[in-house]
PDB file of C-alpha atoms in Angstrom:
ATOM      1  CA  MET A   1      -0.539 -29.350  -4.848  1.00 98.00           C
ATOM      2  CA  ILE A   2       3.090 -29.526  -3.664  1.00 98.00           C
ATOM      3  CA  THR A   3       4.980 -32.468  -2.555  1.00 98.00           C
ATOM      4  CA  GLY A   4       7.829 -32.483  -0.145  1.00 95.00           C
ATOM      5  CA  ALA A   5       6.621 -29.166   1.345  1.00 95.00           C
ATOM      6  CA  SER A   6       7.525 -29.630   5.109  1.00 94.00           C
ATOM      7  CA  ARG A   7      10.983 -27.964   4.752  1.00 93.00           C
ATOM      8  CA  GLY A   8      13.619 -26.733   2.417  1.00 92.00           C
ATOM      9  CA  LEU A   9      12.702 -25.948  -1.141  1.00 95.00           C
ATOM     10  CA  GLY A  10       9.157 -27.522  -0.925  1.00 96.00           C
ATOM     11  CA  ALA A  11       8.518 -24.996   2.128  1.00 96.00           C
ATOM     12  CA  ALA A  12       9.931 -22.055  -0.062  1.00 97.00           C
ATOM     13  CA  VAL A  13       7.631 -23.058  -2.934  1.00 98.00           C
ATOM     14  CA  ALA A  14       4.570 -23.112  -0.587  1.00 98.00           C
ATOM     15  CA  ALA A  15       5.496 -19.597   0.689  1.00 98.00           C
ATOM     16  CA  ALA A  16       6.111 -18.403  -3.082  1.00 98.00           C
ATOM     17  CA  LEU A  17       2.654 -19.661  -4.312  1.00 98.00           C
ATOM     18  CA  ALA A  18       0.615 -18.973  -1.155  1.00 98.00           C
ATOM     19  CA  PRO A  19      -0.339 -15.364  -2.323  1.00 97.00           C
ATOM     20  CA  THR A  20      -1.954 -16.616  -5.543  1.00 97.00           C
ATOM     21  CA  HIS A  21      -3.004 -20.266  -4.991  1.00 98.00           C
ATOM     22  CA  THR A  22      -5.026 -22.344  -2.641  1.00 98.00           C
ATOM     23  CA  LEU A  23      -2.407 -24.763  -1.437  1.00 98.00           C
ATOM     24  CA  VAL A  24      -2.578 -28.549  -0.920  1.00 98.00           C
ATOM     25  CA  LEU A  25       0.425 -30.022   0.730  1.00 98.00           C
ATOM     26  CA  ALA A  26       0.907 -33.695   0.076  1.00 97.00           C
ATOM     27  CA  GLY A  27       3.293 -35.851   1.964  1.00 95.00           C
ATOM     28  CA  ARG A  28       3.404 -38.168   4.990  1.00 94.00           C
ATOM     29  CA  PRO A  29       1.875 -36.577   8.127  1.00 94.00           C
ATOM     30  CA  SER A  30       4.207 -34.608  10.385  1.00 96.00           C
ATOM     31  CA  SER A  31       4.436 -31.598  12.711  1.00 96.00           C
ATOM     32  CA  ARG A  32       6.609 -30.004  10.310  1.00 96.00           C
ATOM     33  CA  LEU A  33       4.110 -30.215   7.342  1.00 97.00           C
ATOM     34  CA  ASP A  34       1.250 -28.993   9.644  1.00 97.00           C
ATOM     35  CA  ALA A  35       3.347 -25.894  10.609  1.00 97.00           C
ATOM     36  CA  VAL A  36       3.899 -24.941   6.961  1.00 97.00           C
ATOM     37  CA  ALA A  37       0.104 -25.531   6.206  1.00 98.00           C
ATOM     38  CA  GLU A  38      -0.813 -23.473   9.251  1.00 97.00           C
ATOM     39  CA  ARG A  39       1.617 -20.590   8.179  1.00 97.00           C
ATOM     40  CA  HIS A  40      -0.137 -20.350   4.731  1.00 98.00           C
ATOM     41  CA  GLY A  41      -3.719 -21.421   5.260  1.00 97.00           C
ATOM     42  CA  ALA A  42      -3.083 -24.654   3.215  1.00 98.00           C
ATOM     43  CA  SER A  43      -4.629 -27.989   3.733  1.00 97.00           C
ATOM     44  CA  THR A  44      -2.704 -31.299   3.931  1.00 97.00           C
ATOM     45  CA  LEU A  45      -3.146 -34.600   2.042  1.00 97.00           C
ATOM     46  CA  THR A  46      -1.669 -37.819   3.269  1.00 96.00           C
ATOM     47  CA  VAL A  47       0.443 -39.141   0.408  1.00 97.00           C
ATOM     48  CA  ASP A  48       3.181 -41.676   0.500  1.00 96.00           C
ATOM     49  CA  LEU A  49       5.201 -41.668  -2.717  1.00 96.00           C
ATOM     50  CA  ALA A  50       6.875 -44.906  -1.626  1.00 96.00           C
ATOM     51  CA  ASP A  51       3.547 -46.654  -1.636  1.00 96.00           C
ATOM     52  CA  ALA A  52       2.332 -46.153  -5.361  1.00 97.00           C
ATOM     53  CA  ASP A  53      -0.624 -48.389  -4.929  1.00 97.00           C
ATOM     54  CA  ALA A  54      -2.082 -46.486  -2.152  1.00 97.00           C
ATOM     55  CA  ILE A  55      -1.816 -43.047  -4.125  1.00 98.00           C
ATOM     56  CA  PRO A  56      -5.087 -43.257  -6.416  1.00 98.00           C
ATOM     57  CA  ALA A  57      -7.228 -43.579  -3.191  1.00 98.00           C
ATOM     58  CA  ALA A  58      -5.240 -40.845  -1.500  1.00 97.00           C
ATOM     59  CA  VAL A  59      -6.134 -38.265  -4.235  1.00 98.00           C
ATOM     60  CA  GLU A  60      -9.621 -39.476  -5.441  1.00 96.00           C
ATOM     61  CA  SER A  61     -11.378 -36.392  -4.000  1.00 95.00           C
ATOM     62  CA  VAL A  62      -9.329 -34.027  -6.147  1.00 97.00           C
ATOM     63  CA  ASP A  63     -11.183 -33.240  -9.060  1.00 97.00           C
ATOM     64  CA  GLU A  64      -9.747 -30.141 -10.506  1.00 98.00           C
ATOM     65  CA  LEU A  65      -5.957 -29.135 -10.207  1.00 98.00           C
ATOM     66  CA  ASP A  66      -4.266 -26.069 -11.607  1.00 98.00           C
ATOM     67  CA  VAL A  67      -0.807 -26.777 -10.582  1.00 98.00           C
ATOM     68  CA  LEU A  68       1.136 -29.868  -9.505  1.00 98.00           C
ATOM     69  CA  VAL A  69       4.643 -29.368  -8.214  1.00 98.00           C
ATOM     70  CA  HIS A  70       6.665 -32.712  -7.749  1.00 98.00           C
ATOM     71  CA  ASN A  71       9.406 -31.568  -5.174  1.00 97.00           C
ATOM     72  CA  ALA A  72       9.652 -34.644  -2.841  1.00 96.00           C
ATOM     73  CA  GLY A  73      12.747 -36.650  -3.348  1.00 94.00           C
ATOM     74  CA  VAL A  74      15.347 -38.892  -1.624  1.00 94.00           C
ATOM     75  CA  ALA A  75      19.141 -39.080  -2.212  1.00 92.00           C
ATOM     76  CA  PHE A  76      21.825 -41.510  -1.013  1.00 93.00           C
ATOM     77  CA  PRO A  77      25.206 -40.116  -1.390  1.00 91.00           C
ATOM     78  CA  ALA A  78      27.314 -42.816  -3.087  1.00 89.00           C
ATOM     79  CA  ARG A  79      29.511 -43.764  -5.964  1.00 92.00           C
ATOM     80  CA  VAL A  80      28.344 -46.569  -8.059  1.00 96.00           C
ATOM     81  CA  ALA A  81      30.720 -49.266  -6.376  1.00 96.00           C
ATOM     82  CA  GLU A  82      29.545 -47.961  -2.907  1.00 93.00           C
ATOM     83  CA  SER A  83      25.792 -48.051  -3.886  1.00 95.00           C
ATOM     84  CA  THR A  84      23.380 -50.823  -3.130  1.00 97.00           C
ATOM     85  CA  VAL A  85      20.422 -52.242  -5.062  1.00 98.00           C
ATOM     86  CA  GLU A  86      18.129 -51.295  -2.045  1.00 97.00           C
ATOM     87  CA  GLU A  87      19.295 -47.533  -2.440  1.00 97.00           C
ATOM     88  CA  TRP A  88      18.617 -47.666  -6.161  1.00 98.00           C
ATOM     89  CA  ARG A  89      15.127 -49.356  -5.397  1.00 98.00           C
ATOM     90  CA  THR A  90      14.157 -46.837  -2.845  1.00 97.00           C
ATOM     91  CA  THR A  91      15.431 -43.892  -4.926  1.00 97.00           C
ATOM     92  CA  MET A  92      13.476 -45.039  -7.985  1.00 98.00           C
ATOM     93  CA  GLU A  93      10.442 -45.797  -6.124  1.00 97.00           C
ATOM     94  CA  VAL A  94      10.112 -42.326  -4.475  1.00 97.00           C
ATOM     95  CA  ASN A  95      11.877 -40.166  -7.209  1.00 97.00           C
ATOM     96  CA  VAL A  96      10.309 -41.839 -10.231  1.00 98.00           C
ATOM     97  CA  ILE A  97       7.458 -44.425  -9.719  1.00 98.00           C
ATOM     98  CA  GLY A  98       5.847 -42.182  -6.961  1.00 98.00           C
ATOM     99  CA  ALA A  99       5.916 -39.142  -9.104  1.00 98.00           C
ATOM    100  CA  VAL A 100       4.564 -41.046 -12.101  1.00 98.00           C
ATOM    101  CA  ALA A 101       1.770 -42.709  -9.827  1.00 98.00           C
ATOM    102  CA  LEU A 102       0.711 -39.227  -8.448  1.00 98.00           C
ATOM    103  CA  THR A 103       0.910 -37.753 -12.050  1.00 98.00           C
ATOM    104  CA  LEU A 104      -1.467 -40.560 -13.544  1.00 98.00           C
ATOM    105  CA  ALA A 105      -3.898 -40.369 -10.532  1.00 98.00           C
ATOM    106  CA  LEU A 106      -4.255 -36.537 -10.880  1.00 98.00           C
ATOM    107  CA  LEU A 107      -4.405 -36.513 -14.814  1.00 98.00           C
ATOM    108  CA  PRO A 108      -8.235 -36.258 -15.051  1.00 98.00           C
ATOM    109  CA  ALA A 109      -8.186 -33.102 -12.448  1.00 98.00           C
ATOM    110  CA  LEU A 110      -5.245 -31.553 -14.489  1.00 98.00           C
ATOM    111  CA  ARG A 111      -6.940 -32.193 -17.722  1.00 98.00           C
ATOM    112  CA  ALA A 112     -10.098 -30.659 -16.518  1.00 98.00           C
ATOM    113  CA  VAL A 113      -8.664 -27.197 -16.211  1.00 98.00           C
ATOM    114  CA  GLY A 114      -5.709 -27.386 -18.437  1.00 97.00           C
ATOM    115  CA  GLY A 115      -3.265 -27.624 -15.532  1.00 98.00           C
ATOM    116  CA  HIS A 116       0.502 -27.353 -15.144  1.00 98.00           C
ATOM    117  CA  VAL A 117       2.944 -29.949 -13.829  1.00 98.00           C
ATOM    118  CA  VAL A 118       6.311 -28.732 -12.536  1.00 98.00           C
ATOM    119  CA  PHE A 119       8.922 -31.376 -11.951  1.00 98.00           C
ATOM    120  CA  VAL A 120      11.780 -30.187  -9.566  1.00 97.00           C
ATOM    121  CA  ASN A 121      14.559 -32.067 -11.323  1.00 97.00           C
ATOM    122  CA  SER A 122      18.312 -31.218 -10.679  1.00 94.00           C
ATOM    123  CA  GLY A 123      21.522 -30.510 -12.625  1.00 92.00           C
ATOM    124  CA  SER A 124      22.015 -34.190 -11.983  1.00 90.00           C
ATOM    125  CA  GLY A 125      19.282 -34.806 -14.407  1.00 93.00           C
ATOM    126  CA  ILE A 126      21.408 -33.268 -17.126  1.00 94.00           C
ATOM    127  CA  ASN A 127      24.874 -34.123 -16.223  1.00 92.00           C
ATOM    128  CA  ALA A 128      25.400 -37.263 -13.748  1.00 92.00           C
ATOM    129  CA  SER A 129      26.889 -36.026 -10.545  1.00 87.00           C
ATOM    130  CA  PRO A 130      30.002 -37.801  -9.035  1.00 88.00           C
ATOM    131  CA  GLY A 131      28.857 -39.503  -5.748  1.00 89.00           C
ATOM    132  CA  LEU A 132      25.101 -39.387  -6.634  1.00 92.00           C
ATOM    133  CA  ALA A 133      24.870 -42.510  -8.762  1.00 94.00           C
ATOM    134  CA  SER A 134      21.232 -43.544  -7.753  1.00 96.00           C
ATOM    135  CA  TYR A 135      19.860 -39.828  -7.526  1.00 95.00           C
ATOM    136  CA  SER A 136      21.428 -38.997 -10.973  1.00 96.00           C
ATOM    137  CA  GLY A 137      19.832 -41.989 -12.610  1.00 97.00           C
ATOM    138  CA  SER A 138      16.359 -41.159 -10.934  1.00 98.00           C
ATOM    139  CA  LYS A 139      16.550 -37.577 -12.309  1.00 97.00           C
ATOM    140  CA  PHE A 140      17.376 -38.617 -15.730  1.00 98.00           C
ATOM    141  CA  ALA A 141      14.470 -40.872 -15.654  1.00 98.00           C
ATOM    142  CA  LEU A 142      12.182 -38.066 -14.247  1.00 98.00           C
ATOM    143  CA  ARG A 143      13.147 -35.770 -17.116  1.00 98.00           C
ATOM    144  CA  SER A 144      12.327 -38.390 -19.663  1.00 98.00           C
ATOM    145  CA  PHE A 145       8.747 -39.005 -17.938  1.00 98.00           C
ATOM    146  CA  ALA A 146       8.451 -35.135 -18.016  1.00 98.00           C
ATOM    147  CA  ASP A 147       9.278 -35.025 -21.734  1.00 98.00           C
ATOM    148  CA  SER A 148       6.821 -37.948 -22.487  1.00 98.00           C
ATOM    149  CA  LEU A 149       4.092 -36.387 -20.529  1.00 98.00           C
ATOM    150  CA  ARG A 150       4.525 -33.098 -22.389  1.00 98.00           C
ATOM    151  CA  ASN A 151       4.457 -34.818 -25.748  1.00 98.00           C
ATOM    152  CA  ASP A 152       1.312 -36.954 -24.870  1.00 98.00           C
ATOM    153  CA  GLU A 153      -0.674 -34.319 -23.087  1.00 98.00           C
ATOM    154  CA  PRO A 154      -0.648 -31.315 -25.217  1.00 97.00           C
ATOM    155  CA  ALA A 155      -3.362 -29.640 -23.189  1.00 97.00           C
ATOM    156  CA  LEU A 156      -1.185 -29.473 -20.133  1.00 98.00           C
ATOM    157  CA  ARG A 157       1.850 -27.334 -19.478  1.00 98.00           C
ATOM    158  CA  VAL A 158       4.890 -29.373 -18.280  1.00 98.00           C
ATOM    159  CA  THR A 159       8.081 -27.816 -16.798  1.00 98.00           C
ATOM    160  CA  SER A 160      11.381 -29.384 -15.631  1.00 98.00           C
ATOM    161  CA  VAL A 161      13.420 -27.163 -13.333  1.00 98.00           C
ATOM    162  CA  HIS A 162      16.956 -28.181 -13.006  1.00 97.00           C
ATOM    163  CA  PRO A 163      18.652 -26.222 -10.033  1.00 94.00           C
ATOM    164  CA  GLY A 164      22.226 -26.453  -9.131  1.00 85.00           C
ATOM    165  CA  ARG A 165      22.997 -27.064  -5.389  1.00 80.00           C
ATOM    166  CA  ILE A 166      20.586 -25.599  -2.968  1.00 79.00           C
ATOM    167  CA  ALA A 167      21.163 -24.927   0.633  1.00 74.00           C
ATOM    168  CA  THR A 168      19.218 -27.420   2.163  1.00 69.00           C
ATOM    169  CA  GLU A 169      19.554 -30.335   4.803  1.00 69.00           C
ATOM    170  CA  MET A 170      19.920 -32.824   1.805  1.00 73.00           C
ATOM    171  CA  GLN A 171      22.920 -30.645   0.769  1.00 69.00           C
ATOM    172  CA  GLU A 172      24.396 -30.717   4.249  1.00 71.00           C
ATOM    173  CA  GLY A 173      24.412 -34.509   4.069  1.00 67.00           C
ATOM    174  CA  LEU A 174      26.232 -34.432   0.489  1.00 70.00           C
ATOM    175  CA  VAL A 175      28.850 -32.045   1.600  1.00 63.00           C
ATOM    176  CA  ALA A 176      29.507 -34.336   4.724  1.00 72.00           C
ATOM    177  CA  TYR A 177      29.892 -37.254   2.343  1.00 68.00           C
ATOM    178  CA  GLU A 178      32.370 -35.306   0.339  1.00 68.00           C
ATOM    179  CA  GLY A 179      34.403 -34.516   3.333  1.00 73.00           C
ATOM    180  CA  GLY A 180      33.918 -30.655   3.092  1.00 77.00           C
ATOM    181  CA  THR A 181      32.618 -27.922   5.071  1.00 78.00           C
ATOM    182  CA  TYR A 182      29.015 -26.890   4.595  1.00 71.00           C
ATOM    183  CA  ASP A 183      28.734 -23.088   3.681  1.00 75.00           C
ATOM    184  CA  PRO A 184      25.284 -22.150   2.541  1.00 70.00           C
ATOM    185  CA  SER A 185      26.418 -19.101   0.809  1.00 74.00           C
ATOM    186  CA  ARG A 186      28.071 -21.368  -1.877  1.00 78.00           C
ATOM    187  CA  PHE A 187      24.726 -22.700  -2.905  1.00 79.00           C
ATOM    188  CA  LEU A 188      21.348 -21.391  -4.182  1.00 89.00           C
ATOM    189  CA  SER A 189      18.852 -20.327  -1.654  1.00 92.00           C
ATOM    190  CA  PRO A 190      15.494 -22.176  -1.569  1.00 92.00           C
ATOM    191  CA  GLU A 191      13.813 -18.984  -1.839  1.00 96.00           C
ATOM    192  CA  THR A 192      15.740 -18.172  -5.023  1.00 95.00           C
ATOM    193  CA  VAL A 193      14.656 -21.438  -6.729  1.00 96.00           C
ATOM    194  CA  ALA A 194      11.089 -21.243  -5.353  1.00 97.00           C
ATOM    195  CA  ARG A 195      10.854 -17.802  -7.092  1.00 97.00           C
ATOM    196  CA  VAL A 196      12.056 -19.308 -10.441  1.00 97.00           C
ATOM    197  CA  ILE A 197       9.385 -22.114 -10.032  1.00 98.00           C
ATOM    198  CA  ALA A 198       6.662 -19.494  -9.181  1.00 98.00           C
ATOM    199  CA  ASP A 199       7.735 -17.389 -12.216  1.00 97.00           C
ATOM    200  CA  ALA A 200       7.135 -20.493 -14.463  1.00 98.00           C
ATOM    201  CA  VAL A 201       3.847 -21.139 -12.840  1.00 98.00           C
ATOM    202  CA  HIS A 202       2.731 -17.428 -13.411  1.00 98.00           C
ATOM    203  CA  SER A 203       4.011 -17.342 -16.971  1.00 97.00           C
ATOM    204  CA  PRO A 204       1.121 -16.209 -19.416  1.00 96.00           C
ATOM    205  CA  PRO A 205      -1.051 -19.108 -20.456  1.00 89.00           C
ATOM    206  CA  ASP A 206      -0.138 -18.870 -24.236  1.00 92.00           C
ATOM    207  CA  GLY A 207       3.385 -19.566 -23.145  1.00 93.00           C
ATOM    208  CA  HIS A 208       4.900 -23.024 -22.370  1.00 97.00           C
ATOM    209  CA  ILE A 209       8.077 -23.004 -20.527  1.00 98.00           C
ATOM    210  CA  HIS A 210       9.620 -26.559 -21.148  1.00 98.00           C
ATOM    211  CA  GLU A 211      12.818 -26.458 -19.043  1.00 97.00           C
ATOM    212  CA  VAL A 212      14.475 -24.186 -16.734  1.00 97.00           C
ATOM    213  CA  ILE A 213      18.330 -24.415 -15.694  1.00 96.00           C
ATOM    214  CA  VAL A 214      19.402 -22.278 -12.831  1.00 94.00           C
ATOM    215  CA  ARG A 215      22.753 -22.361 -11.120  1.00 91.00           C
ATOM    216  CA  PRO A 216      24.422 -20.353  -8.251  1.00 89.00           C
ATOM    217  CA  ARG A 217      26.179 -17.202  -9.677  1.00 83.00           C
ATOM    218  CA  GLY A 218      29.694 -17.803 -10.581  1.00 71.00           C
ATOM    219  CA  HIS A 219      29.027 -21.631 -11.276  1.00 66.00           C
ATOM    220  CA  SER A 220      28.903 -23.014 -14.875  1.00 56.00           C
TER     221      SER A 220
END
């Protein structure tokens, strides 16, 4: 199961895992999500991460799950003084509470097969990024949840992936906020990060990759 698969990194992850996995793409219904599903012979599942109370019923039919990739997320470019409580609330609801709710609802299905949970985090989950106050806060919290899940569920594999900046629509918005000119060649491609995620998923079962950090070449 992959969240946020309608475009960008999520769509690239779907492409990377389609040859080896039967995919379920979870998210709000959209023509873009349907197109990705059709391309890879995947099914879709209506899940709204902003509505945590509805998540258990949305996934109750899933009884076994090998891999859960948490990719969906939102970002509101803003420094602390520019940010609003509503932006913080929305960011935390989607990036953290939604991910927690989905994981808890799917724990029995993951336990049934000794599954693997992959959290697409960010460099902002290690070092707070200027201009991304609420986003950075949510990614630190998501990293902590992943660490707790790994500690408390030893039968599962739990991996946090911390990419640097990726050439996506979200990145275009951030560059515009910074007053720069968007040049995708400066950033990681979604396909590169998807390959890193797929490599973690395909690692031998006796290995447990806790954390992966990947940056654009030439960047620290």
